[in-house]
Amino acid sequence: AQKVTQAQTEISVVEKEDVTLDCVYETRDTTYYLFWYKQPPSGELVFLIRRNSFDEQNEISGRYSWNFQKSTSSFNFTITASQVVDSAVYFCALSGYSGGYQKVTFGTGTKLQVIP
Amino acid sequence: DTGVSQDPRHKITKRGQNVTFRCDPISEHNRLYWYRQTLGQGPEFLTYFQNEAQLEKSRLLSDRFSAERPKGSFSTLEIQRTEQGDSAMYLCASSPGGAGKNIQYFGAGTRLSVL
């Protein structure tokens, strides 16, 4: 069984602050992929990043960075210098070998509100 | 390169009626997925197709639900005898083959309201 936990239901920050969204996962698979998606008010889920379980290197893309720590089963997402356009619901997700890497399990999401 | 398209965007129906949703994936994506999302929750996997073959179905997909992808292109999701508990956003996604084969790209969804 797979499980993704996003303990933060809602976060509010003032524009230009940094914010970290937490994600903890559980899986019995030894190989798996982790994802982050953004869901703005329009509703369409937007793919942000995919990491595989063999690659623990942190990644930075512009104002976004991701910290993958296998030892703590966490895959946290940091937005630096937040902007109002970052306001959305962010989902962490997991797909494992046992599901052919096709069946994706999503967390319940973290709603981020960036206040101008 | 157009994205995943879903139709209709909104559907209001009375309990007991049948409804059908359509999904057009990104062209040349051979995998297509259906998810259901209720308020305050993440998407829940329902089923997926590789070309025209339906390879996996969740136990969430009761006998009243059926999905098809007859020619390996667009897909339809039908709900028969709708119930109020079926009210949700139904999301479709597609993914390519190759190295990016499990990155799923989502449509904007069809929001179903059952009265």
Coordinates of C-alpha atoms in Angstrom, one line a residue:
Chain A
A1 CA 0.0 0.0 0.0
Q2 CA 1.1 3.5 -0.7
K3 CA 0.4 6.6 1.3
V4 CA 1.3 10.3 1.0
T5 CA 0.8 12.6 3.9
Q6 CA 0.8 16.4 3.7
A7 CA 0.2 17.5 7.2
Q8 CA -0.1 21.2 6.4
T9 CA -3.7 21.8 5.2
E10 CA -3.3 25.5 4.7
I11 CA -0.4 28.0 4.8
S12 CA -0.5 31.8 4.5
V13 CA 2.6 33.8 3.8
V14 CA 3.2 37.4 2.9
E15 CA 4.7 38.0 -0.5
K16 CA 8.4 37.6 -0.8
E17 CA 8.6 35.2 2.2
D18 CA 10.0 31.7 1.7
V19 CA 7.7 28.8 2.4
T20 CA 8.3 25.0 2.7
L21 CA 5.6 22.5 1.9
D22 CA 6.1 19.2 3.7
C23 CA 5.5 15.7 2.2
V24 CA 6.0 12.4 3.9
Y25 CA 5.4 9.1 2.1
E26 CA 5.0 5.4 2.7
T27 CA 5.6 2.6 0.3
R28 CA 6.8 -1.0 0.4
D29 CA 8.3 -0.6 -3.1
T30 CA 12.0 -0.2 -3.3
T31 CA 11.8 1.7 -6.6
Y32 CA 9.3 4.5 -6.9
Y33 CA 8.7 8.0 -8.2
L34 CA 7.7 11.1 -6.4
F35 CA 5.9 14.1 -7.8
W36 CA 4.7 17.6 -7.0
Y37 CA 1.7 19.1 -8.8
K38 CA 0.2 22.6 -8.5
Q39 CA -3.6 23.1 -8.8
P40 CA -4.5 26.8 -9.2
P41 CA -8.1 28.0 -8.8
S42 CA -8.8 27.1 -12.4
G43 CA -8.6 23.5 -11.4
E44 CA -6.0 22.0 -13.8
L45 CA -3.2 20.1 -12.1
V46 CA 0.1 21.3 -13.4
F47 CA 3.2 19.0 -13.2
L48 CA 6.1 20.5 -11.4
I49 CA 8.7 17.8 -10.8
R50 CA 9.4 14.0 -10.8
R51 CA 12.1 12.3 -8.8
N52 CA 13.0 8.7 -8.8
S53 CA 13.9 6.8 -5.6
F54 CA 17.6 6.4 -6.7
D55 CA 18.2 10.1 -7.1
E56 CA 18.4 11.9 -3.8
Q57 CA 20.1 15.0 -5.2
N58 CA 18.2 18.2 -4.3
E59 CA 16.9 20.1 -7.3
I60 CA 16.4 23.8 -7.9
S61 CA 14.4 25.4 -10.6
G62 CA 14.2 29.1 -10.4
R63 CA 12.4 30.0 -7.1
Y64 CA 11.5 26.3 -6.6
S65 CA 13.6 23.8 -4.8
W66 CA 13.0 20.2 -3.7
N67 CA 14.6 18.3 -0.8
F68 CA 14.4 14.5 -1.1
Q69 CA 15.5 12.5 2.0
K70 CA 15.0 8.8 1.7
S71 CA 16.1 8.3 5.3
T72 CA 13.0 10.2 6.6
S73 CA 10.8 9.4 3.6
S74 CA 10.3 13.0 2.9
F75 CA 10.1 15.1 -0.3
N76 CA 9.7 18.7 0.7
F77 CA 9.1 21.6 -1.6
T78 CA 10.4 25.2 -1.0
I79 CA 9.3 28.3 -2.7
T80 CA 11.7 31.2 -2.3
A81 CA 10.5 34.8 -2.4
S82 CA 6.9 33.8 -2.8
Q83 CA 4.6 35.6 -5.2
V84 CA 0.9 36.0 -5.4
V85 CA 0.8 33.8 -8.5
D86 CA 2.1 30.9 -6.3
S87 CA -1.3 30.8 -4.5
A88 CA -2.7 27.4 -5.3
V89 CA -3.1 23.9 -3.8
Y90 CA 0.0 21.8 -4.0
F91 CA -0.1 18.1 -4.2
C92 CA 2.7 15.6 -3.5
A93 CA 2.3 12.2 -5.1
L94 CA 3.9 8.8 -5.4
S95 CA 3.9 5.9 -7.9
G96 CA 5.6 2.7 -7.2
Y97 CA 6.9 -0.4 -8.9
S98 CA 4.0 -2.5 -7.7
G99 CA 1.6 -0.3 -9.6
G100 CA 3.7 -0.4 -12.7
Y101 CA 4.6 3.3 -12.0
Q102 CA 1.2 4.2 -13.4
K103 CA -1.1 4.2 -10.4
V104 CA -0.4 7.5 -8.7
T105 CA -1.3 8.1 -5.1
F106 CA -1.8 11.7 -4.1
G107 CA -1.7 13.5 -0.8
T108 CA -4.5 15.6 0.4
G109 CA -2.8 18.8 -0.7
T110 CA -1.6 22.0 1.0
K111 CA -3.4 25.2 0.1
L112 CA -0.9 28.0 -0.1
Q113 CA -2.1 31.6 0.1
V114 CA 0.4 34.3 -0.7
I115 CA -0.8 37.7 0.6
P116 CA 0.4 40.8 -1.3
Chain B
D1 CA 0.8 21.0 -28.7
T2 CA -2.6 21.1 -27.1
G3 CA -3.2 19.8 -23.7
V4 CA -5.6 17.3 -22.3
S5 CA -9.2 18.4 -23.1
Q6 CA -12.2 17.4 -21.1
D7 CA -15.9 17.9 -22.0
P8 CA -18.1 19.1 -20.5
R9 CA -16.5 21.3 -17.9
H10 CA -19.6 21.2 -15.7
K11 CA -22.5 18.8 -15.6
I12 CA -25.6 19.0 -13.4
T13 CA -27.8 16.0 -13.3
K14 CA -30.6 14.5 -11.3
R15 CA -30.1 11.4 -9.2
G16 CA -30.7 8.3 -11.2
Q17 CA -29.7 9.8 -14.6
N18 CA -26.8 8.6 -16.7
V19 CA -23.9 10.9 -17.6
T20 CA -21.0 10.5 -19.9
F21 CA -17.8 12.5 -19.9
R22 CA -15.2 12.7 -22.7
C23 CA -11.4 13.1 -22.5
D24 CA -9.1 13.9 -25.4
P25 CA -5.5 13.2 -24.4
I26 CA -2.4 14.9 -25.7
S27 CA -1.8 13.6 -29.2
E28 CA 0.5 10.6 -29.3
H29 CA 0.2 9.9 -25.6
N30 CA -0.7 6.2 -25.4
R31 CA -1.6 6.1 -21.8
L32 CA -4.8 7.7 -20.4
Y33 CA -6.0 7.9 -16.8
W34 CA -9.2 8.8 -15.0
Y35 CA -9.2 10.2 -11.4
R36 CA -11.9 11.5 -9.1
Q37 CA -11.3 14.4 -6.8
T38 CA -13.7 15.5 -4.0
L39 CA -13.5 18.8 -2.1
G40 CA -10.4 19.1 0.0
Q41 CA -8.9 15.8 -1.2
G42 CA -6.3 14.8 -3.7
P43 CA -7.2 13.0 -6.9
E44 CA -8.0 9.3 -6.5
F45 CA -7.1 6.9 -9.2
L46 CA -10.0 5.2 -11.0
T47 CA -8.6 3.5 -14.1
Y48 CA -6.0 3.6 -16.8
F49 CA -5.6 2.6 -20.4
Q50 CA -2.6 1.8 -22.5
N51 CA -3.8 2.4 -26.1
E52 CA -7.3 0.8 -26.1
A53 CA -6.6 -1.7 -23.4
Q54 CA -8.0 -1.0 -19.9
L55 CA -5.1 -2.3 -17.7
E56 CA -6.2 -1.4 -14.2
K57 CA -9.4 -0.5 -12.4
S58 CA -9.7 0.7 -8.8
R59 CA -12.2 -0.8 -6.4
L60 CA -13.6 2.8 -6.3
L61 CA -14.9 2.1 -9.8
S62 CA -18.3 0.4 -9.0
D63 CA -20.4 -1.5 -11.5
R64 CA -22.2 1.8 -12.3
F65 CA -19.0 3.2 -13.8
S66 CA -17.6 2.2 -17.2
A67 CA -14.7 3.6 -19.1
E68 CA -13.8 3.0 -22.7
R69 CA -11.1 4.0 -25.1
P70 CA -12.2 2.3 -28.3
K71 CA -9.6 3.5 -30.8
G72 CA -6.8 4.3 -28.4
S73 CA -7.4 8.0 -28.7
F74 CA -10.2 9.7 -26.8
S75 CA -11.9 8.1 -23.8
T76 CA -15.3 8.2 -22.3
L77 CA -16.3 7.7 -18.7
E78 CA -20.0 6.8 -18.1
I79 CA -21.8 6.8 -14.8
Q80 CA -25.1 5.0 -14.7
R81 CA -27.9 5.7 -12.2
T82 CA -26.0 8.6 -10.6
E83 CA -26.1 9.0 -6.9
Q84 CA -25.4 12.1 -4.8
G85 CA -22.1 10.6 -3.7
D86 CA -20.9 10.7 -7.3
S87 CA -20.7 14.5 -7.1
A88 CA -17.0 15.3 -7.6
M89 CA -14.5 16.6 -10.1
Y90 CA -13.5 13.9 -12.7
L91 CA -10.0 14.4 -14.0
C92 CA -8.4 12.9 -17.0
A93 CA -4.7 12.7 -17.6
S94 CA -2.4 11.3 -20.3
S95 CA 1.2 10.3 -20.4
P96 CA 3.7 9.5 -23.2
G97 CA 5.9 6.5 -23.7
G98 CA 9.6 6.5 -23.2
A99 CA 11.5 8.2 -20.4
G100 CA 8.6 10.4 -19.5
K101 CA 6.1 7.6 -19.5
N102 CA 4.8 8.1 -16.0
I103 CA 4.6 11.9 -16.0
Q104 CA 0.8 12.4 -16.2
Y105 CA -0.5 15.6 -17.7
F106 CA -4.0 16.6 -16.5
G107 CA -7.0 18.2 -18.1
A108 CA -9.1 20.8 -16.3
G109 CA -11.7 18.2 -15.3
T110 CA -15.4 17.8 -15.4
R111 CA -17.3 18.9 -12.3
L112 CA -20.3 16.7 -11.7
S113 CA -23.1 17.8 -9.4
V114 CA -25.9 15.3 -8.7
L115 CA -29.0 16.8 -7.3

